[in-house]
Structures are given as C-alpha cells and as structure tokens.
C-alpha cells in the first residue's frame, strides 16, 4: 500500500515523501549512508501533513509498521521527532557520524521553505555588504558571492537557517545575541576590530567561527591561536593549511550542447586593470579568430577581430561561453568561477602559468581547473613567447568538448564536504 516516511539524522537533516511499494522507500533509506534515527509510520497524526491528496482516502486505514520499528514506542511517542516548526535550537550542533560516502541520488530539502530550520548560522562578509552587492549587479566582482550563496543553500539542506548581515552596524547591533547562533561565518576582514584584534563580542564564541577565505591564507597572528587555519574555508583546494569548501553547480555532469559553437574566444576579465601590458597578447590572439571581452573598449587594442560587449547578465555570460570555443585568462583575477563556467559550457579554458607562484601557492591562474578537468584545460607560460598560447588556441578551435562539471563542484560532493566541516 501507500507508505509515508519521514526520517531525521543527528544533525537534524530531514527527508520526507511518499512511495507506493514499501520496497522503494526502504531502498532509498538504505542507500543514504547516513545514520537516521527516527522513523514514523502514517498512523502518527503528527505526520499526516506528509500524506499526499492521492492517499487521503487511506489516511484512516491501518498500515503495518515494519518489524524494525517498535510499534509500542510509536504509540507512546518515543519514536516521534519533536515539532520544531519556526523554532531554532540554541547550543551545539549534533555531530554527523557518517560523512564518508557521497550519495548522488540524495534528495535535498530546503528547510526555509516550510520553516523547519532547527538552527541558525550567522554570515557577515565583505561581499555581503550592501555596497558590494550593488557593485556586483553593475559588473563588479562576484566570485565570493558564489561561495556564500552555495553555503547559504547548503546550510538550509542541513536544517540551518543562515542570517546574513549587510553592514558593520547591523552586525555589532547583534553583539549580545551571538549565543543564538550555532555557527558564525566571517572573512579575513570582518572578524577584526580596530588594531586587528578579535571583536570583543566574539571572544566567547571562537569555536564556532569559520572564515570564508576565498584564496586561502596563513591567517593573522592575532587570530590564529583562537581560530585554527583549518577553519579558513577556501573556494578551491590550493592552500594546504586551509580547508576546501568550494561551491556547487546545479547541473548534470555531462550536458549535451544545445547551441552551435563559433570559432570565437572570450577573454576572462572585466576590469581594465587586468589588461595592462596585454596588448600584444590580444593582437596575436585576434590573428587566429574573433575575440570578445566584457572589459571597456578603452582597455582593448584596436583590431577588427576584437570586440567589447560590456557587462553581461549571468545567463548571457553562460550563453556566450556555450557558443564560444575557449576562454583565455590574462593572469588575473585568480581562481574565479569563470574558468569553471567555461568548462561546464563546453569551452576550453586556456590557463596562464607563472614562473613564481602568486600568493605562495598559485602556479597558474586556476590550478584547480587543470587538475580537475585536464582534458578541457590548456596551459601556457604567460611570461614566455606567444607560441604556447597560439598552440592552445589552435587546439581549442579544433576541439569538440562536452560540457563538464567537476565532480568536486557537484551538489553531493559539496554536501559531503560541508558535513565533514561541521562535524
């Protein structure tokens, strides 16, 4: 008959739904690799909200509980999960016991949709400032926002509501309420008061502080004894002293091309400063094919094959990459999401390498792209002759690449890392 199920793990993550044959529900349960504690049957009135309309005629009929559920305990309420709708638990998060497996079939539910979040997390970063958000809408940097947006979504899948502050004033107005948050996410700037010391109201909460540190770093001497370097969460796995969090792309690993590719390349970088001393490089690229850029026209050399198309909306940026053969880096900005956007759009990413690593660990503009999806990346020495660059362009123009999303940036892998960090 129809079975309605709801199960919850120790971190408060909830799955619910309905299945016809009991075997389907049992198979989903066993596939999860997470230790779920509470299972309740349809008869429990607390969970009749999960019975779909198609099963409403059956809601008063008796369904036998599986023999691994103690029916007496169900009747007494001992197997029943507490109602927490609209409420947040204070204190520590329960540990997540099993984070070893990646379940690619796992269904994630946003706790905010039904007001079922059990915990609160605080987020205050420079990219959450209202001025930075407004700048990003006009073409400003947005890589850090990609990391934050994924974190907010990922936390909601774990039953944690993220509260984002938009200014120092708003953050400090909540100084007396830090105990209400199970987790606090800051960045390499927002943790500090004047004199680069930890803000006084954070001193009793250091164990639950994490820093969203996009590039990674060796921290600050006034903070490292309080917040370990392993609590610095990076966009990509480059700095070995920090922890890779990253972000996720809501896309299948292999997506068929829907748009025709043109013999065209795209230059990565919308800020004029990235184009300084790159005139010769751009002209040599233009001798091979059409080149487009989102930088101002004043930053580009004059050539019939070079075009400035200005700031694009995210969906237009992806369409540009889907219809182009390659994206080429100029050396900066380091490790932004654009390189992965290109690879996931079926375009080759042409990756500048450096003789002397930047920020101690970056031997190329995007080392993660090269190690994760090597068939879609071509390295060239940006400090050498143009021969390697032109060879990469020739390879890209001849290529027929499938769109690929790095496994590490797919939702199941992201959630595995987030659970490991929180455990």
mmCIF file with all atom_site columns, C-alpha atoms in Angstrom, residues 67-178:
data_model
loop_
_atom_site.group_PDB
_atom_site.id
_atom_site.type_symbol
_atom_site.label_atom_id
_atom_site.label_alt_id
_atom_site.label_comp_id
_atom_site.label_asym_id
_atom_site.label_entity_id
_atom_site.label_seq_id
_atom_site.pdbx_PDB_ins_code
_atom_site.Cartn_x
_atom_site.Cartn_y
_atom_site.Cartn_z
_atom_site.occupancy
_atom_site.B_iso_or_equiv
_atom_site.pdbx_formal_charge
_atom_site.auth_seq_id
_atom_site.auth_comp_id
_atom_site.auth_asym_id
_atom_site.auth_atom_id
_atom_site.pdbx_PDB_model_num
ATOM 1   C CA . UNK A 1 67  ? 9.222  -5.146 12.325  1.00 0.00 ? 67  UNK A CA 1
ATOM 2   C CA . UNK A 1 68  ? 12.286 -2.955 12.847  1.00 0.00 ? 68  UNK A CA 1
ATOM 3   C CA . UNK A 1 69  ? 10.029 -0.164 14.176  1.00 0.00 ? 69  UNK A CA 1
ATOM 4   C CA . UNK A 1 70  ? 8.784  -0.695 17.710  1.00 0.00 ? 70  UNK A CA 1
ATOM 5   C CA . UNK A 1 71  ? 5.027  -0.057 17.371  1.00 0.00 ? 71  UNK A CA 1
ATOM 6   C CA . UNK A 1 72  ? 4.597  0.329  21.123  1.00 0.00 ? 72  UNK A CA 1
ATOM 7   C CA . UNK A 1 73  ? 7.192  3.098  21.148  1.00 0.00 ? 73  UNK A CA 1
ATOM 8   C CA . UNK A 1 74  ? 5.451  4.804  18.238  1.00 0.00 ? 74  UNK A CA 1
ATOM 9   C CA . UNK A 1 75  ? 2.130  4.797  20.104  1.00 0.00 ? 75  UNK A CA 1
ATOM 10  C CA . UNK A 1 76  ? 3.822  6.206  23.218  1.00 0.00 ? 76  UNK A CA 1
ATOM 11  C CA . UNK A 1 77  ? 5.592  8.875  21.170  1.00 0.00 ? 77  UNK A CA 1
ATOM 12  C CA . UNK A 1 78  ? 9.096  7.586  21.963  1.00 0.00 ? 78  UNK A CA 1
ATOM 13  C CA . UNK A 1 79  ? 9.929  7.255  18.262  1.00 0.00 ? 79  UNK A CA 1
ATOM 14  C CA . UNK A 1 80  ? 8.414  10.614 17.486  1.00 0.00 ? 80  UNK A CA 1
ATOM 15  C CA . UNK A 1 81  ? 10.536 13.550 16.442  1.00 0.00 ? 81  UNK A CA 1
ATOM 16  C CA . UNK A 1 82  ? 9.834  16.791 18.305  1.00 0.00 ? 82  UNK A CA 1
ATOM 17  C CA . UNK A 1 83  ? 7.999  19.529 16.492  1.00 0.00 ? 83  UNK A CA 1
ATOM 18  C CA . UNK A 1 84  ? 10.301 22.480 15.918  1.00 0.00 ? 84  UNK A CA 1
ATOM 19  C CA . UNK A 1 85  ? 8.476  24.394 13.205  1.00 0.00 ? 85  UNK A CA 1
ATOM 20  C CA . UNK A 1 86  ? 9.506  28.024 13.234  1.00 0.00 ? 86  UNK A CA 1
ATOM 21  C CA . UNK A 1 87  ? 11.921 27.495 16.143  1.00 0.00 ? 87  UNK A CA 1
ATOM 22  C CA . UNK A 1 88  ? 15.710 27.331 16.363  1.00 0.00 ? 88  UNK A CA 1
ATOM 23  C CA . UNK A 1 89  ? 17.736 25.272 18.766  1.00 0.00 ? 89  UNK A CA 1
ATOM 24  C CA . UNK A 1 90  ? 20.474 27.004 20.685  1.00 0.00 ? 90  UNK A CA 1
ATOM 25  C CA . UNK A 1 91  ? 23.810 25.460 21.527  1.00 0.00 ? 91  UNK A CA 1
ATOM 26  C CA . UNK A 1 92  ? 25.966 22.979 19.682  1.00 0.00 ? 92  UNK A CA 1
ATOM 27  C CA . UNK A 1 93  ? 25.029 21.130 16.556  1.00 0.00 ? 93  UNK A CA 1
ATOM 28  C CA . UNK A 1 94  ? 24.759 17.392 16.948  1.00 0.00 ? 94  UNK A CA 1
ATOM 29  C CA . UNK A 1 95  ? 27.757 15.614 15.378  1.00 0.00 ? 95  UNK A CA 1
ATOM 30  C CA . UNK A 1 96  ? 27.379 13.965 11.999  1.00 0.00 ? 96  UNK A CA 1
ATOM 31  C CA . UNK A 1 97  ? 28.605 10.395 12.392  1.00 0.00 ? 97  UNK A CA 1
ATOM 32  C CA . UNK A 1 98  ? 28.937 9.125  8.841   1.00 0.00 ? 98  UNK A CA 1
ATOM 33  C CA . UNK A 1 99  ? 30.291 11.523 6.226   1.00 0.00 ? 99  UNK A CA 1
ATOM 34  C CA . UNK A 1 100 ? 32.368 9.052  4.247   1.00 0.00 ? 100 UNK A CA 1
ATOM 35  C CA . UNK A 1 101 ? 30.091 8.425  1.276   1.00 0.00 ? 101 UNK A CA 1
ATOM 36  C CA . UNK A 1 102 ? 28.723 10.628 -1.486  1.00 0.00 ? 102 UNK A CA 1
ATOM 37  C CA . UNK A 1 103 ? 25.111 9.746  -2.295  1.00 0.00 ? 103 UNK A CA 1
ATOM 38  C CA . UNK A 1 104 ? 24.453 11.077 -5.785  1.00 0.00 ? 104 UNK A CA 1
ATOM 39  C CA . UNK A 1 105 ? 20.763 10.158 -5.535  1.00 0.00 ? 105 UNK A CA 1
ATOM 40  C CA . UNK A 1 106 ? 20.186 12.008 -2.279  1.00 0.00 ? 106 UNK A CA 1
ATOM 41  C CA . UNK A 1 107 ? 17.312 14.481 -2.345  1.00 0.00 ? 107 UNK A CA 1
ATOM 42  C CA . UNK A 1 108 ? 17.994 17.729 -0.504  1.00 0.00 ? 108 UNK A CA 1
ATOM 43  C CA . UNK A 1 109 ? 15.206 19.748 1.100   1.00 0.00 ? 109 UNK A CA 1
ATOM 44  C CA . UNK A 1 110 ? 15.468 23.468 1.880   1.00 0.00 ? 110 UNK A CA 1
ATOM 45  C CA . UNK A 1 111 ? 14.385 23.883 5.500   1.00 0.00 ? 111 UNK A CA 1
ATOM 46  C CA . UNK A 1 112 ? 13.421 27.512 4.859   1.00 0.00 ? 112 UNK A CA 1
ATOM 47  C CA . UNK A 1 113 ? 10.534 26.596 2.583   1.00 0.00 ? 113 UNK A CA 1
ATOM 48  C CA . UNK A 1 114 ? 8.482  25.026 5.385   1.00 0.00 ? 114 UNK A CA 1
ATOM 49  C CA . UNK A 1 115 ? 10.032 26.989 8.263   1.00 0.00 ? 115 UNK A CA 1
ATOM 50  C CA . UNK A 1 116 ? 11.609 23.791 9.596   1.00 0.00 ? 116 UNK A CA 1
ATOM 51  C CA . UNK A 1 117 ? 15.111 25.115 10.248  1.00 0.00 ? 117 UNK A CA 1
ATOM 52  C CA . UNK A 1 118 ? 16.331 23.979 13.654  1.00 0.00 ? 118 UNK A CA 1
ATOM 53  C CA . UNK A 1 119 ? 19.476 26.068 13.990  1.00 0.00 ? 119 UNK A CA 1
ATOM 54  C CA . UNK A 1 120 ? 20.766 29.491 12.991  1.00 0.00 ? 120 UNK A CA 1
ATOM 55  C CA . UNK A 1 121 ? 24.058 30.467 11.397  1.00 0.00 ? 121 UNK A CA 1
ATOM 56  C CA . UNK A 1 122 ? 25.404 33.997 11.135  1.00 0.00 ? 122 UNK A CA 1
ATOM 57  C CA . UNK A 1 123 ? 27.148 35.195 7.961   1.00 0.00 ? 123 UNK A CA 1
ATOM 58  C CA . UNK A 1 124 ? 28.907 38.549 7.696   1.00 0.00 ? 124 UNK A CA 1
ATOM 59  C CA . UNK A 1 125 ? 31.469 39.010 4.944   1.00 0.00 ? 125 UNK A CA 1
ATOM 60  C CA . UNK A 1 126 ? 32.690 41.893 2.825   1.00 0.00 ? 126 UNK A CA 1
ATOM 61  C CA . UNK A 1 127 ? 30.734 40.573 -0.155  1.00 0.00 ? 127 UNK A CA 1
ATOM 62  C CA . UNK A 1 128 ? 27.533 40.685 1.903   1.00 0.00 ? 128 UNK A CA 1
ATOM 63  C CA . UNK A 1 129 ? 27.858 44.463 2.345   1.00 0.00 ? 129 UNK A CA 1
ATOM 64  C CA . UNK A 1 130 ? 25.053 46.221 0.506   1.00 0.00 ? 130 UNK A CA 1
ATOM 65  C CA . UNK A 1 131 ? 27.537 48.337 -1.461  1.00 0.00 ? 131 UNK A CA 1
ATOM 66  C CA . UNK A 1 132 ? 29.372 45.216 -2.714  1.00 0.00 ? 132 UNK A CA 1
ATOM 67  C CA . UNK A 1 133 ? 26.102 43.558 -3.710  1.00 0.00 ? 133 UNK A CA 1
ATOM 68  C CA . UNK A 1 134 ? 25.112 46.661 -5.675  1.00 0.00 ? 134 UNK A CA 1
ATOM 69  C CA . UNK A 1 135 ? 28.539 46.757 -7.373  1.00 0.00 ? 135 UNK A CA 1
ATOM 70  C CA . UNK A 1 136 ? 28.232 43.120 -8.457  1.00 0.00 ? 136 UNK A CA 1
ATOM 71  C CA . UNK A 1 137 ? 24.940 43.901 -10.201 1.00 0.00 ? 137 UNK A CA 1
ATOM 72  C CA . UNK A 1 138 ? 26.785 46.524 -12.229 1.00 0.00 ? 138 UNK A CA 1
ATOM 73  C CA . UNK A 1 139 ? 29.586 44.157 -13.221 1.00 0.00 ? 139 UNK A CA 1
ATOM 74  C CA . UNK A 1 140 ? 31.725 44.146 -10.073 1.00 0.00 ? 140 UNK A CA 1
ATOM 75  C CA . UNK A 1 141 ? 33.468 41.092 -8.605  1.00 0.00 ? 141 UNK A CA 1
ATOM 76  C CA . UNK A 1 142 ? 31.095 38.316 -7.631  1.00 0.00 ? 142 UNK A CA 1
ATOM 77  C CA . UNK A 1 143 ? 33.247 35.212 -7.053  1.00 0.00 ? 143 UNK A CA 1
ATOM 78  C CA . UNK A 1 144 ? 32.993 35.439 -3.263  1.00 0.00 ? 144 UNK A CA 1
ATOM 79  C CA . UNK A 1 145 ? 29.216 35.731 -3.558  1.00 0.00 ? 145 UNK A CA 1
ATOM 80  C CA . UNK A 1 146 ? 29.118 32.422 -5.408  1.00 0.00 ? 146 UNK A CA 1
ATOM 81  C CA . UNK A 1 147 ? 30.755 30.763 -2.392  1.00 0.00 ? 147 UNK A CA 1
ATOM 82  C CA . UNK A 1 148 ? 28.398 32.456 0.058   1.00 0.00 ? 148 UNK A CA 1
ATOM 83  C CA . UNK A 1 149 ? 25.239 31.639 -1.892  1.00 0.00 ? 149 UNK A CA 1
ATOM 84  C CA . UNK A 1 150 ? 26.186 27.953 -2.029  1.00 0.00 ? 150 UNK A CA 1
ATOM 85  C CA . UNK A 1 151 ? 26.909 27.984 1.701   1.00 0.00 ? 151 UNK A CA 1
ATOM 86  C CA . UNK A 1 152 ? 23.525 29.512 2.486   1.00 0.00 ? 152 UNK A CA 1
ATOM 87  C CA . UNK A 1 153 ? 21.790 26.866 0.374   1.00 0.00 ? 153 UNK A CA 1
ATOM 88  C CA . UNK A 1 154 ? 23.888 24.022 1.766   1.00 0.00 ? 154 UNK A CA 1
ATOM 89  C CA . UNK A 1 155 ? 23.184 25.036 5.351   1.00 0.00 ? 155 UNK A CA 1
ATOM 90  C CA . UNK A 1 156 ? 19.455 25.087 4.632   1.00 0.00 ? 156 UNK A CA 1
ATOM 91  C CA . UNK A 1 157 ? 19.712 21.474 3.423   1.00 0.00 ? 157 UNK A CA 1
ATOM 92  C CA . UNK A 1 158 ? 21.102 20.613 6.868   1.00 0.00 ? 158 UNK A CA 1
ATOM 93  C CA . UNK A 1 159 ? 18.284 22.330 8.739   1.00 0.00 ? 159 UNK A CA 1
ATOM 94  C CA . UNK A 1 160 ? 20.270 25.508 9.422   1.00 0.00 ? 160 UNK A CA 1
ATOM 95  C CA . UNK A 1 161 ? 18.984 28.961 8.526   1.00 0.00 ? 161 UNK A CA 1
ATOM 96  C CA . UNK A 1 162 ? 21.685 31.434 7.508   1.00 0.00 ? 162 UNK A CA 1
ATOM 97  C CA . UNK A 1 163 ? 21.171 35.019 8.684   1.00 0.00 ? 163 UNK A CA 1
ATOM 98  C CA . UNK A 1 164 ? 23.215 37.423 6.526   1.00 0.00 ? 164 UNK A CA 1
ATOM 99  C CA . UNK A 1 165 ? 24.225 40.825 7.864   1.00 0.00 ? 165 UNK A CA 1
ATOM 100 C CA . UNK A 1 166 ? 24.678 43.729 5.434   1.00 0.00 ? 166 UNK A CA 1
ATOM 101 C CA . UNK A 1 167 ? 26.768 46.182 7.467   1.00 0.00 ? 167 UNK A CA 1
ATOM 102 C CA . UNK A 1 168 ? 29.117 46.512 10.439  1.00 0.00 ? 168 UNK A CA 1
ATOM 103 C CA . UNK A 1 169 ? 26.424 48.474 12.231  1.00 0.00 ? 169 UNK A CA 1
ATOM 104 C CA . UNK A 1 170 ? 23.903 45.663 11.820  1.00 0.00 ? 170 UNK A CA 1
ATOM 105 C CA . UNK A 1 171 ? 26.462 43.054 12.901  1.00 0.00 ? 171 UNK A CA 1
ATOM 106 C CA . UNK A 1 172 ? 27.502 44.921 16.030  1.00 0.00 ? 172 UNK A CA 1
ATOM 107 C CA . UNK A 1 173 ? 23.863 45.644 16.932  1.00 0.00 ? 173 UNK A CA 1
ATOM 108 C CA . UNK A 1 174 ? 23.542 41.873 17.462  1.00 0.00 ? 174 UNK A CA 1
ATOM 109 C CA . UNK A 1 175 ? 26.640 41.639 19.660  1.00 0.00 ? 175 UNK A CA 1
ATOM 110 C CA . UNK A 1 176 ? 24.659 40.399 22.655  1.00 0.00 ? 176 UNK A CA 1
ATOM 111 C CA . UNK A 1 177 ? 22.952 37.663 20.617  1.00 0.00 ? 177 UNK A CA 1
ATOM 112 C CA . UNK A 1 178 ? 25.936 35.640 19.437  1.00 0.00 ? 178 UNK A CA 1
#
